[in-house]
Tab-separated table of C-alpha atoms in Angstrom:
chain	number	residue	atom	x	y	z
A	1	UNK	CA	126.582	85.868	83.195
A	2	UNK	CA	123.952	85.806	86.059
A	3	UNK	CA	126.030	84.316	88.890
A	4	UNK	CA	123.752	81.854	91.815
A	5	UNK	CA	123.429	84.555	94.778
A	6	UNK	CA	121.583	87.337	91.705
A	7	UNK	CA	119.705	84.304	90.131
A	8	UNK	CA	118.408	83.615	93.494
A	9	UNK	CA	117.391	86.906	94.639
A	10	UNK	CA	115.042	86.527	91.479
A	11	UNK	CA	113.309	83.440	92.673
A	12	UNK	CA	109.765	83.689	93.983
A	13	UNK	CA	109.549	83.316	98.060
A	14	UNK	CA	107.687	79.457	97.974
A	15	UNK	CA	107.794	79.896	101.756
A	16	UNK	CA	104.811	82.039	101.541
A	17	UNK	CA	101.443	80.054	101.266
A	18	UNK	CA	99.971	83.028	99.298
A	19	UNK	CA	102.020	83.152	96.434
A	20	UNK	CA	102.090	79.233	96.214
A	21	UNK	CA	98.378	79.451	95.713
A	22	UNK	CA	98.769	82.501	93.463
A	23	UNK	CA	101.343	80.622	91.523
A	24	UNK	CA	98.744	77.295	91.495
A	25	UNK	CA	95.775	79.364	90.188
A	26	UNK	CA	97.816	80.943	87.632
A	27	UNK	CA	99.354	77.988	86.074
A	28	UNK	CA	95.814	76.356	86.721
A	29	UNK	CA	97.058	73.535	88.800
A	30	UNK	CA	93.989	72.107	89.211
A	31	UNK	CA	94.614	68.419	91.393
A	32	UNK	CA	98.156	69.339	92.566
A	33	UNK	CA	99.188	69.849	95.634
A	34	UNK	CA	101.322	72.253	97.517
A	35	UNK	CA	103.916	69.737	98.072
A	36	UNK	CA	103.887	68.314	94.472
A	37	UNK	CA	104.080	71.920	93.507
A	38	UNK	CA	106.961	72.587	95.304
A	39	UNK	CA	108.849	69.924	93.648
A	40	UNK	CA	107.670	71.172	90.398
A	41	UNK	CA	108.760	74.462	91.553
A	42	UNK	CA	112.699	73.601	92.646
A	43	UNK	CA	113.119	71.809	89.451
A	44	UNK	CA	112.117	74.774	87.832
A	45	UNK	CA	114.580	76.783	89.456
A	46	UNK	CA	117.121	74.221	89.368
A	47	UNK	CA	116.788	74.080	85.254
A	48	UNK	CA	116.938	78.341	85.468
A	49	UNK	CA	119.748	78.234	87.341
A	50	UNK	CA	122.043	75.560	85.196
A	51	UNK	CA	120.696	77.734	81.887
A	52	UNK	CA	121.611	80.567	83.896
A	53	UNK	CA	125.419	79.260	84.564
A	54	UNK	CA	125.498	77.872	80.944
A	55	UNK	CA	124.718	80.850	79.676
A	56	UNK	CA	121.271	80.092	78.430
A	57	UNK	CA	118.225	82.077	78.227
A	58	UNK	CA	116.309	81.329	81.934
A	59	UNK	CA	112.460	81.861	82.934
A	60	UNK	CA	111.585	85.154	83.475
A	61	UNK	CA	111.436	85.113	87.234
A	62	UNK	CA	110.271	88.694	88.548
A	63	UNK	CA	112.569	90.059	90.771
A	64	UNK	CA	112.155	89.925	94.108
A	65	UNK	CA	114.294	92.656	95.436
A	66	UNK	CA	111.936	94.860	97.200
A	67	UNK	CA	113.747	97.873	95.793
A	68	UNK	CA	111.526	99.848	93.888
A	69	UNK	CA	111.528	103.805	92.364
A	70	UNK	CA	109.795	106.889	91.883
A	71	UNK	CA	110.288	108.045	88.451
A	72	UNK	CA	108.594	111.514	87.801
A	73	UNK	CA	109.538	114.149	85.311
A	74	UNK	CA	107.548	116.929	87.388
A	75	UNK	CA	108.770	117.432	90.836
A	76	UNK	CA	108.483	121.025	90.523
A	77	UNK	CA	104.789	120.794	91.019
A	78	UNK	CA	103.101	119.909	94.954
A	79	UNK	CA	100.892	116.642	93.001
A	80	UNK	CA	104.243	115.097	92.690
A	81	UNK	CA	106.260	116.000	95.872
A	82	UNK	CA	103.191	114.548	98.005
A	83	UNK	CA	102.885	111.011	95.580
A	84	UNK	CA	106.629	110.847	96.522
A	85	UNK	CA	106.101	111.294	100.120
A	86	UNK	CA	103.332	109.172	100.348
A	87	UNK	CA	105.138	106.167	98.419
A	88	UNK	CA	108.023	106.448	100.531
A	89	UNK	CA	105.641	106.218	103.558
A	90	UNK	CA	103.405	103.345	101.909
A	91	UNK	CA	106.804	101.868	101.109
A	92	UNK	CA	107.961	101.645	105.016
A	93	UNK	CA	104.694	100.038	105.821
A	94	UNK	CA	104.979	97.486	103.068
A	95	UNK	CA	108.397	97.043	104.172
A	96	UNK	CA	110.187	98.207	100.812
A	97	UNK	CA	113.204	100.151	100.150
A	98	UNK	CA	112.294	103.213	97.994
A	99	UNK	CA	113.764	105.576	95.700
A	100	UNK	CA	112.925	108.492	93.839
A	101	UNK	CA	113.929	110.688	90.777
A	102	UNK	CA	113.194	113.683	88.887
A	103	UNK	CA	113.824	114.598	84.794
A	104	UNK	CA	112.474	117.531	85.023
A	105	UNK	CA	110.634	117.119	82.168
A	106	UNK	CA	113.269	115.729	79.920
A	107	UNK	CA	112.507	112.208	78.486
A	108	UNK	CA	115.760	111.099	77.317
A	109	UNK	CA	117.375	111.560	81.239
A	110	UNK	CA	114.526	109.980	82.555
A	111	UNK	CA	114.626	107.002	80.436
A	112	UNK	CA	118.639	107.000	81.750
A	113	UNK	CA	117.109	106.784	85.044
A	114	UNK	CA	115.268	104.047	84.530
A	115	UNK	CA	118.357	101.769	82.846
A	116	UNK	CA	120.035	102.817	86.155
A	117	UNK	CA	117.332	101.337	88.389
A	118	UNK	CA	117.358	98.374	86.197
A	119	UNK	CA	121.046	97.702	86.774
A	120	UNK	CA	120.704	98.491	90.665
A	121	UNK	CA	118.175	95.788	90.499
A	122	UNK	CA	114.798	97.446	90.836
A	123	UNK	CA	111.809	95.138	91.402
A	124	UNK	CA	109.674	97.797	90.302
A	125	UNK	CA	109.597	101.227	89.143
A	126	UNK	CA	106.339	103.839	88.853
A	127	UNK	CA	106.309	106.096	85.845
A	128	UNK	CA	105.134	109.913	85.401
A	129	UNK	CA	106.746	110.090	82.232
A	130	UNK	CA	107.791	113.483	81.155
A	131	UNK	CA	107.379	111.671	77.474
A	132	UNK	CA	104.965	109.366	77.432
A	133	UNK	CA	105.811	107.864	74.230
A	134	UNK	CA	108.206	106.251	75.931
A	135	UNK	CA	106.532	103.454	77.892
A	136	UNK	CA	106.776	101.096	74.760
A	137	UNK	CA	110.482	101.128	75.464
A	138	UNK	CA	109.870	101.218	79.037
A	139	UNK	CA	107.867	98.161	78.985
A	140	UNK	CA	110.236	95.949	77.132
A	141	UNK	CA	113.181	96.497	78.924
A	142	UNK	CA	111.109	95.513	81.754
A	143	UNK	CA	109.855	92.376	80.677
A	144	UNK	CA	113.404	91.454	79.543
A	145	UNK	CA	114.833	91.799	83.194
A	146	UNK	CA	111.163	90.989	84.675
A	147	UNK	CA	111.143	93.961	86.501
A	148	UNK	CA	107.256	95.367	87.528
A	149	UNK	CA	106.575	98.834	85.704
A	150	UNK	CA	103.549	101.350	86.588
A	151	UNK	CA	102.336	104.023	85.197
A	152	UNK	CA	100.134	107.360	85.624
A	153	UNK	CA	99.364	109.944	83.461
A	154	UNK	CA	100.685	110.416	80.213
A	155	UNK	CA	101.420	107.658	77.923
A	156	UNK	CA	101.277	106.309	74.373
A	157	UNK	CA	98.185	107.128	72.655
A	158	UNK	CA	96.601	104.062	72.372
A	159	UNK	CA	99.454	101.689	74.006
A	160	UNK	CA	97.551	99.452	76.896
A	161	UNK	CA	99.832	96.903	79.426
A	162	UNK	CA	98.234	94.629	76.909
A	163	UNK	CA	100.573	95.576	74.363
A	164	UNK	CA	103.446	94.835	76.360
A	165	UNK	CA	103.177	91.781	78.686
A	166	UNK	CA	103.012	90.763	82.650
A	167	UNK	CA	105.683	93.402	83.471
A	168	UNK	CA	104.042	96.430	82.966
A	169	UNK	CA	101.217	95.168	85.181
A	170	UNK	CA	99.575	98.760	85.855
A	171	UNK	CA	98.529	101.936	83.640
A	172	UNK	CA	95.794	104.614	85.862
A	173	UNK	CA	94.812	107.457	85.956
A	174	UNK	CA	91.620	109.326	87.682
A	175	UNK	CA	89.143	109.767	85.064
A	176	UNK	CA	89.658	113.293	84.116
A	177	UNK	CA	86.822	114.145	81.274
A	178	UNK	CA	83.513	113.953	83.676
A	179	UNK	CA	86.194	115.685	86.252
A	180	UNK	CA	87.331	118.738	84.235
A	181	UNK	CA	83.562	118.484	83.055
A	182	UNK	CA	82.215	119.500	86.527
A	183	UNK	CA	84.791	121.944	88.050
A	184	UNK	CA	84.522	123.545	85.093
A	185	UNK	CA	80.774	124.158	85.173
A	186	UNK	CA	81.074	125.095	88.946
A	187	UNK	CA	83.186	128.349	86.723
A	188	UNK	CA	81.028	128.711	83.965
A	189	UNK	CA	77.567	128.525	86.448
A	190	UNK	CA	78.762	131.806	89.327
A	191	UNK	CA	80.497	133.537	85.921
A	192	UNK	CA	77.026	133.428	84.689
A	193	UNK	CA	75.102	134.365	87.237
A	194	UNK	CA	77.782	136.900	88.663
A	195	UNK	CA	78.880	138.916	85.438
A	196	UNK	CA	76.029	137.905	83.203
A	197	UNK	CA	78.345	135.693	81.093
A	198	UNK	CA	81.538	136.789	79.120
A	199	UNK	CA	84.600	135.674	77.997
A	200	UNK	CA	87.418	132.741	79.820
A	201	UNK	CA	90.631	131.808	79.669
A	202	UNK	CA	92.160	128.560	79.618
A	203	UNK	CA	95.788	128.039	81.288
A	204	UNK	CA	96.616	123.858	80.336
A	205	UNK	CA	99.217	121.806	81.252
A	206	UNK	CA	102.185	120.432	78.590
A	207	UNK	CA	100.632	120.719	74.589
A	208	UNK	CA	99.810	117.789	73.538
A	209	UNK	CA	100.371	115.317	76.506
A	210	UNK	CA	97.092	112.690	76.960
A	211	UNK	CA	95.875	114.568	80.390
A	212	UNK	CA	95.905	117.943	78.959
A	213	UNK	CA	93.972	116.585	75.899
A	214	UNK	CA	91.105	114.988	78.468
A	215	UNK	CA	91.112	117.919	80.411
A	216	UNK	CA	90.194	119.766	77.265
A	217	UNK	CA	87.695	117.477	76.455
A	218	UNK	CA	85.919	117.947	79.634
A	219	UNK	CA	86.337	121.727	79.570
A	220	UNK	CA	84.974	122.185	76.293
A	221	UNK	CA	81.920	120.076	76.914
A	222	UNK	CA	81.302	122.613	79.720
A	223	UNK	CA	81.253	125.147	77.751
A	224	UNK	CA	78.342	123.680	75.442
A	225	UNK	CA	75.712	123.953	78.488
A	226	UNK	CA	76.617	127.966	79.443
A	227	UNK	CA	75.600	129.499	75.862
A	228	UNK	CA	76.666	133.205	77.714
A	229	UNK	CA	80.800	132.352	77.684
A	230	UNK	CA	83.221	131.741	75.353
A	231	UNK	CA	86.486	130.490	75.977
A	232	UNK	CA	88.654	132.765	73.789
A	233	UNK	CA	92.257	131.949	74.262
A	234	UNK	CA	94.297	129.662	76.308
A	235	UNK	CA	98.375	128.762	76.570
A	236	UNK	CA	100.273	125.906	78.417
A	237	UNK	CA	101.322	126.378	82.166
A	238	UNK	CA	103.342	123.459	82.132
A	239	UNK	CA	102.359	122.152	85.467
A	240	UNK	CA	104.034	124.995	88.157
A	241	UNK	CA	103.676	128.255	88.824
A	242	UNK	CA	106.200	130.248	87.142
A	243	UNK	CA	105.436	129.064	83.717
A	244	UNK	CA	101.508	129.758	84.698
A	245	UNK	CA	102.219	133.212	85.799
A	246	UNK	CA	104.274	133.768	82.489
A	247	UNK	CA	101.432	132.177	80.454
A	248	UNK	CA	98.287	134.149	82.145
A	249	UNK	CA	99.931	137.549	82.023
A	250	UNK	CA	100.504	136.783	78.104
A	251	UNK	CA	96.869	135.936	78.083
A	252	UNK	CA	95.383	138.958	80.000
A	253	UNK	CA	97.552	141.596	77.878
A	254	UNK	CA	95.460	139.438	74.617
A	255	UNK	CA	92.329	139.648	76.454
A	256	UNK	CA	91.842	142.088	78.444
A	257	UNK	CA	88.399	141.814	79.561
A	258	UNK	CA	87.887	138.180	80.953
A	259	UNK	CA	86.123	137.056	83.983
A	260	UNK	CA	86.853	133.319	84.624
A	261	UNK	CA	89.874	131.392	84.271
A	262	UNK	CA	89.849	127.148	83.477
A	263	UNK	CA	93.647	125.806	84.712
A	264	UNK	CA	94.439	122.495	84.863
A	265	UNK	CA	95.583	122.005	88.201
A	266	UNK	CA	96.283	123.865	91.482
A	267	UNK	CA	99.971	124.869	90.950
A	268	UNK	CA	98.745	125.982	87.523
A	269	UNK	CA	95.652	127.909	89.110
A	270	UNK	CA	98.033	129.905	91.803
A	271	UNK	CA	100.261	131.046	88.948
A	272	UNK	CA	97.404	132.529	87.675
A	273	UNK	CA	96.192	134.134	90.911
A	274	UNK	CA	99.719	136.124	91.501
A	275	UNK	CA	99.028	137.181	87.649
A	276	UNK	CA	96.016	138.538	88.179
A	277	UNK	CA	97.352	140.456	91.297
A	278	UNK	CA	99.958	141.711	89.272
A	279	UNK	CA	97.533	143.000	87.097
A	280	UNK	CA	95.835	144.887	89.566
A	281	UNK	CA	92.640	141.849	89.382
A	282	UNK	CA	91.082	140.401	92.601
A	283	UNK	CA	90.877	137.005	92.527
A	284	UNK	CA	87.520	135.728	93.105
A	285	UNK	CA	85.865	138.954	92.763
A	286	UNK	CA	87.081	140.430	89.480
A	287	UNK	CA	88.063	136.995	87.992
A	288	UNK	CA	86.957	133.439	89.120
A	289	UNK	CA	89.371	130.469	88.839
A	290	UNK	CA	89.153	127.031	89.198
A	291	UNK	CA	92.121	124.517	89.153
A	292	UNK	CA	92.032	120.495	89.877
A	293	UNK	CA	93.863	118.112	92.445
A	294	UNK	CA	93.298	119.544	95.839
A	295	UNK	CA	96.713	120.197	97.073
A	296	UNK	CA	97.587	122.046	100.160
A	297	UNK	CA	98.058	125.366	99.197
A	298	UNK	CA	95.487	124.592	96.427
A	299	UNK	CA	92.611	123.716	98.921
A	300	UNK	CA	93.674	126.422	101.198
A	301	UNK	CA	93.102	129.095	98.708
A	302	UNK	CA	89.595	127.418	97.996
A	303	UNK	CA	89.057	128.239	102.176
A	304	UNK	CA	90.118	131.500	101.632
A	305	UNK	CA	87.827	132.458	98.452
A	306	UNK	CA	90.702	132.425	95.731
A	307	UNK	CA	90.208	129.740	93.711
A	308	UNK	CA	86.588	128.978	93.368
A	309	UNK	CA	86.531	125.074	92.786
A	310	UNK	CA	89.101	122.489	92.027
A	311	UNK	CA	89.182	118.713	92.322
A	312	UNK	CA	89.658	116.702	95.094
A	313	UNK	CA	92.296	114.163	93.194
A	314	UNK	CA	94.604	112.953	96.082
A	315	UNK	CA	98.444	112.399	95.281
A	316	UNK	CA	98.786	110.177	98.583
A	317	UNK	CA	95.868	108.013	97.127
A	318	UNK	CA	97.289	107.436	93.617
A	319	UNK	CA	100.783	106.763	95.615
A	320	UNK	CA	98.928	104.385	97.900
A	321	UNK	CA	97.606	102.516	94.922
A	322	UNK	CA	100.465	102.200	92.736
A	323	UNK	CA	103.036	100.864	95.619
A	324	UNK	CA	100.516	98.274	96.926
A	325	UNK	CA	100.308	97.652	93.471
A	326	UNK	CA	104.028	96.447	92.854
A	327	UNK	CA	103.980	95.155	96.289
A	328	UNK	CA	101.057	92.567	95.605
A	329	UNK	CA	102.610	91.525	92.163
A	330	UNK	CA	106.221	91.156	93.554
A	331	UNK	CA	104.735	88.730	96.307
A	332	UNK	CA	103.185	86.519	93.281
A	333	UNK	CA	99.257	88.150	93.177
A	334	UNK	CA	97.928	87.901	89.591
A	335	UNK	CA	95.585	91.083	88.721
A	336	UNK	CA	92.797	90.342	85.914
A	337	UNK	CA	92.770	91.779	82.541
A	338	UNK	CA	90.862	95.075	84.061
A	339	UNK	CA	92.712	95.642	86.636
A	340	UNK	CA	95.613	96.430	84.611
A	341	UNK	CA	93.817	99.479	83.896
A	342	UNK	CA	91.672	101.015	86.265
A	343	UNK	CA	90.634	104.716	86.755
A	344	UNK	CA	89.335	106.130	89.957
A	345	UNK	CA	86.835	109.283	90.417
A	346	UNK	CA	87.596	112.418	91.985
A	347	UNK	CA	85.673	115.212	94.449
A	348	UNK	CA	84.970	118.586	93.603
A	349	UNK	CA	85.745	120.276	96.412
A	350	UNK	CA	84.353	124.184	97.368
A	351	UNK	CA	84.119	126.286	100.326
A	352	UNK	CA	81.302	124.095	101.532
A	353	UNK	CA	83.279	121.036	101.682
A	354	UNK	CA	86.737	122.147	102.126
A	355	UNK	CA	87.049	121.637	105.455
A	356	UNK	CA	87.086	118.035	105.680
A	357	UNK	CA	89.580	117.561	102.756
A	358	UNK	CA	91.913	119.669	104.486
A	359	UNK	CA	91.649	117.856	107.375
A	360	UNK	CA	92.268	114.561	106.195
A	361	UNK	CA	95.056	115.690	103.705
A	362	UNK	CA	96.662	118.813	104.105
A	363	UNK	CA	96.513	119.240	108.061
A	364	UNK	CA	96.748	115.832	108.954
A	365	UNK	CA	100.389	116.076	110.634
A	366	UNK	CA	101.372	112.472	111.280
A	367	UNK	CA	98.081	111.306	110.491
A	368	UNK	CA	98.749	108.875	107.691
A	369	UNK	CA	95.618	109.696	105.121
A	370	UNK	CA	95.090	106.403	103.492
A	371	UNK	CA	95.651	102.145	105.089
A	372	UNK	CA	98.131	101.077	103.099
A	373	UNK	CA	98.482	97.925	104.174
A	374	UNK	CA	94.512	97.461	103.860
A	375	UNK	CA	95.338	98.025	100.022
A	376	UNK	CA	96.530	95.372	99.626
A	377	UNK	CA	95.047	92.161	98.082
A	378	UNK	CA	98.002	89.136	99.072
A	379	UNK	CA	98.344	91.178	103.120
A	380	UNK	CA	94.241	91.577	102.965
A	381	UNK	CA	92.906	88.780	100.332
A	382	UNK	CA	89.354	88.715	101.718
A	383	UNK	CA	88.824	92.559	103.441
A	384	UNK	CA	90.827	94.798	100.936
A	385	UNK	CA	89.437	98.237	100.089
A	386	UNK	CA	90.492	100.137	97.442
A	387	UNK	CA	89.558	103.599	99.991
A	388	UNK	CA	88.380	105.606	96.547
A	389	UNK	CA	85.576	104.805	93.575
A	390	UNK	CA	88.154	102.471	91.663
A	391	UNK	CA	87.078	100.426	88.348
A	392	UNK	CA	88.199	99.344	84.949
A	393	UNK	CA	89.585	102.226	82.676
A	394	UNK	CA	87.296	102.257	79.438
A	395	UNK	CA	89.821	102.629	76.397
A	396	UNK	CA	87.855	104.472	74.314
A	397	UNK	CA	87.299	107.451	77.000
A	398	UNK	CA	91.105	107.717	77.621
A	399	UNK	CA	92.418	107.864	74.276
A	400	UNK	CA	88.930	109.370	72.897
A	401	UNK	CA	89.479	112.066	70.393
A	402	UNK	CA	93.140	110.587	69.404
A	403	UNK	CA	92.676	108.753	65.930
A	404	UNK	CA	94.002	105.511	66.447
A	405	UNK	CA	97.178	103.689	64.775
A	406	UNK	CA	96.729	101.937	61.538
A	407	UNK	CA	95.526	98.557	61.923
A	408	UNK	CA	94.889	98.589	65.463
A	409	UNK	CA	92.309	96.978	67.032
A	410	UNK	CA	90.859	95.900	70.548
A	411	UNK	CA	93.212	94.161	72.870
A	412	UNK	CA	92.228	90.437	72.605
A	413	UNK	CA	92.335	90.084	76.919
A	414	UNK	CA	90.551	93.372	77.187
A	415	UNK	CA	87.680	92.748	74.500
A	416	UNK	CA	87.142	88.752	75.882
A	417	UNK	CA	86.632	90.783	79.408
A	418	UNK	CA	84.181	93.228	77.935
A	419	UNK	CA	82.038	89.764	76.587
A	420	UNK	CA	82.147	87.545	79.561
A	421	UNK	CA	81.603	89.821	81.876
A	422	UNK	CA	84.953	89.819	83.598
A	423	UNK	CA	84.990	93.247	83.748
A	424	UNK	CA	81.662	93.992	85.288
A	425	UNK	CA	82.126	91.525	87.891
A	426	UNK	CA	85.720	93.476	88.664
A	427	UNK	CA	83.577	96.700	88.925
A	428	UNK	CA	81.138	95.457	91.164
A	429	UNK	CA	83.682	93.512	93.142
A	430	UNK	CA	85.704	96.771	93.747
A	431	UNK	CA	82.529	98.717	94.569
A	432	UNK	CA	81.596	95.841	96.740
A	433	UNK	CA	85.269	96.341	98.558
A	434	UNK	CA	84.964	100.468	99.377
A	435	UNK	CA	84.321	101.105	102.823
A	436	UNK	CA	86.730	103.158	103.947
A	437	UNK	CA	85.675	106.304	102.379
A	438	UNK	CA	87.287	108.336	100.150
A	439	UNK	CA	85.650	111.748	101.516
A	440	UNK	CA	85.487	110.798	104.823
A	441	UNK	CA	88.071	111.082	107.937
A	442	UNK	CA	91.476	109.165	107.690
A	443	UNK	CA	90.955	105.811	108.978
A	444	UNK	CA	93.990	106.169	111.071
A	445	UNK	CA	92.396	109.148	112.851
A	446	UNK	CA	91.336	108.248	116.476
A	447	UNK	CA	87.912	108.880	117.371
């Protein structure tokens, strides 16, 4: 039984104006005032808490905590090791305690995790699932304790926030077709004019999981434009290096005569340099790679001539958004029906832009990359900025090429948005927002 010091940690904080008035325009207290709210309010809470000591089902009341977690099943790779960083950073700011943990890549322990964060009373917890099947799970054992749940990456083929309810108030990713699309062709264009054409290589992330299958989809749209290669083979690197050495050797021994190599991101795309070094190849002269996310040792080896391209797809940005993310909710912000699922665009990033990206997020010592606090929409209501091309995810790209369930259909909040033009006006609204650039200097950085 929920005893009255837990059942209060659990009520909203009605001594903060903002989320009275986020409380009032959600309930649609039109004519009611703050005061007569507040009365409404305690007797609220005063029913909750008598059900509460009787035994009864209460409210759901979110908890307010301000414990929340990390929960990746990839810390092996840099992507992940800076989102963690970055969180617990964004975290300080925001003044929330912070956690993280890894699976390494085993579902069942990290769905353990998460029942453990539940019972050391998370208000929130981010997801990269190592199984992404298991958000439906996820997402109702969060709305039974009304604890906040994010996620990025992989997840349910066709499963939206929509399916689940308030509590799992965030699935985003960057849209990865158009930016596998492009680094891709930045390969396909110099092997081409270099060797003339020929024949590429494809080293992917984990078989099957939704970002490898956009990343394909991009890729292979590339692939239609430069008649002169052919991708002729391709194996998982699982996300780090070791596995991605172990997976391009297999594939040069098959194929001996390639000249380009498509990875799937930066740890991926080094594994695959110290192959072809192995192999007695030169990097960048012999045989042109291109990875995606612009980590450290990723964008340094762009400097340097190894990798050709990759993307510019900041971990301390998609950090940044998630945590002011369960921030705002936990302090009683509502989001809209598209901003439960937003994308965000990336940069493709060369030797002729490099140096700016390193700059701002490789060398940037205690330079913090991103405002966090400028994030967010209940510390910021009228001047937030989202720092990054943000807008509503569109379904049908994310989960394109995955044939959909039996029976299912359009979510009913996120097809009314598509008619009355909700989610244009969020588009616009976060285009309107972006001013602090996304490919520009940190807006910490002193002039």
């Amino acid at each position: 039984m929920m005893n009255f010091k837990d059942f209060a940690h659990r009520l909203p904080d009605f001594t903060n104006r903002k989320v009275i008035d986020a409380h009032m325009e959600r309930l649609d207290t039109s004519g009611v005032s703050r005061r007569d709210f507040l009365s409404f309010a305690s007797a609220g809470a005063a029913a909750s808490l008598g059900a509460a000591y009787l035994g009864l089902p209460a409210t759901a009341i979110a908890s307010q905590t301000g414990k929340f977690a990390y929960l990746t099943g990839f810390m092996f790779n840099e992507w992940n090791t800076v989102f963690d960083r970055t969180a617990k950073r964004a975290a300080e700011t925001l003044g929330l305690a912070y956690t993280s943990l890894d699976s390494k890549l085993d579902g069942e322990k990290q769905y353990n995790q998460f029942e453990q964060q539940v019972s050391g009373g998370a208000s929130g917890v981010i997801f990269n699932l190592a199984d992404g099947s298991a958000i439906r799970g996820i997402s109702r054992v969060a709305s039974q304790n009304r604890i906040y749940v994010a996620n990025v990456w992989d997840s349910l083929p066709w499963f939206t926030p929509f399916d689940a309810d308030e509590y799992y108030t965030l699935f985003a990713v960057s849209e990865e077709v158009t930016a596998h699309r492009e680094v891709t062709e930045v390969l396909l264009n110099e092997v081409t004019e270099k060797f003339g054409g020929g024949n590429v290589i494809g080293v992917t992330g984990s078989k099957g999981s939704l970002l490898e299958l956009q990343r394909n989809r991009g890729r292979d749209e590339a692939f239609l434009k430069y008649p002169k290669t052919r991708l002729v083979d391709e194996l998982p690197g699982l996300w780090n290096r070791e596995d991605a050495l172990k997976a391009t050797e297999d594939l040069l021994t098959r194929n001996p005569d390639v000249v380009g190599i498509v990875t799937q991101d930066d740890d991926i795309a080094l594994g695959a340099i110290a192959a072809l070094r192995a192999a007695g190849l030169r990097p960048g002269e012999d045989v042109l790679v291109v990875g995606t996310s612009g980590t450290g040792l990723g964008a340094k080896a762009v400097r340097d001539g190894q990798i050709l391209a990759t993307k510019g797809n900041s971990p301390a940005f998609a950090a940044a958004l998630f945590t002011t993310r369960l921030y705002d909710v936990s302090n009683g912000w509502v989001p809209r029906a598209p901003e439960r699922m937003l994308n965000w665009n990336t940069l493709t990033l060369t030797k002729d832009n490099i140096g700016g990206w390193i700059d701002r997020y490789v060398d940037n010592g205690d330079v913090e990359p991103f405002d966090y606090r400028k994030m967010s929409k209940v510390l910021h209501p009228d001047d937030w900025d989202p720092q990054a091309e943000v807008y509503p995810l569109d379904i049908d790209n994310n989960f394109g090429g995955i044939p959909k369930p039996e029976g299912w259909t359009y979510p009913a909040e996120y097809d009314e948005a598509q008619k009355n033009g909700e989610r244009e006006a969020v588009a616009q609204e976060y285009a309107a927002h972006y001013k602090i650039r996304y490919d520009g200097p940190s807006p910490n950085k002193k002039a």
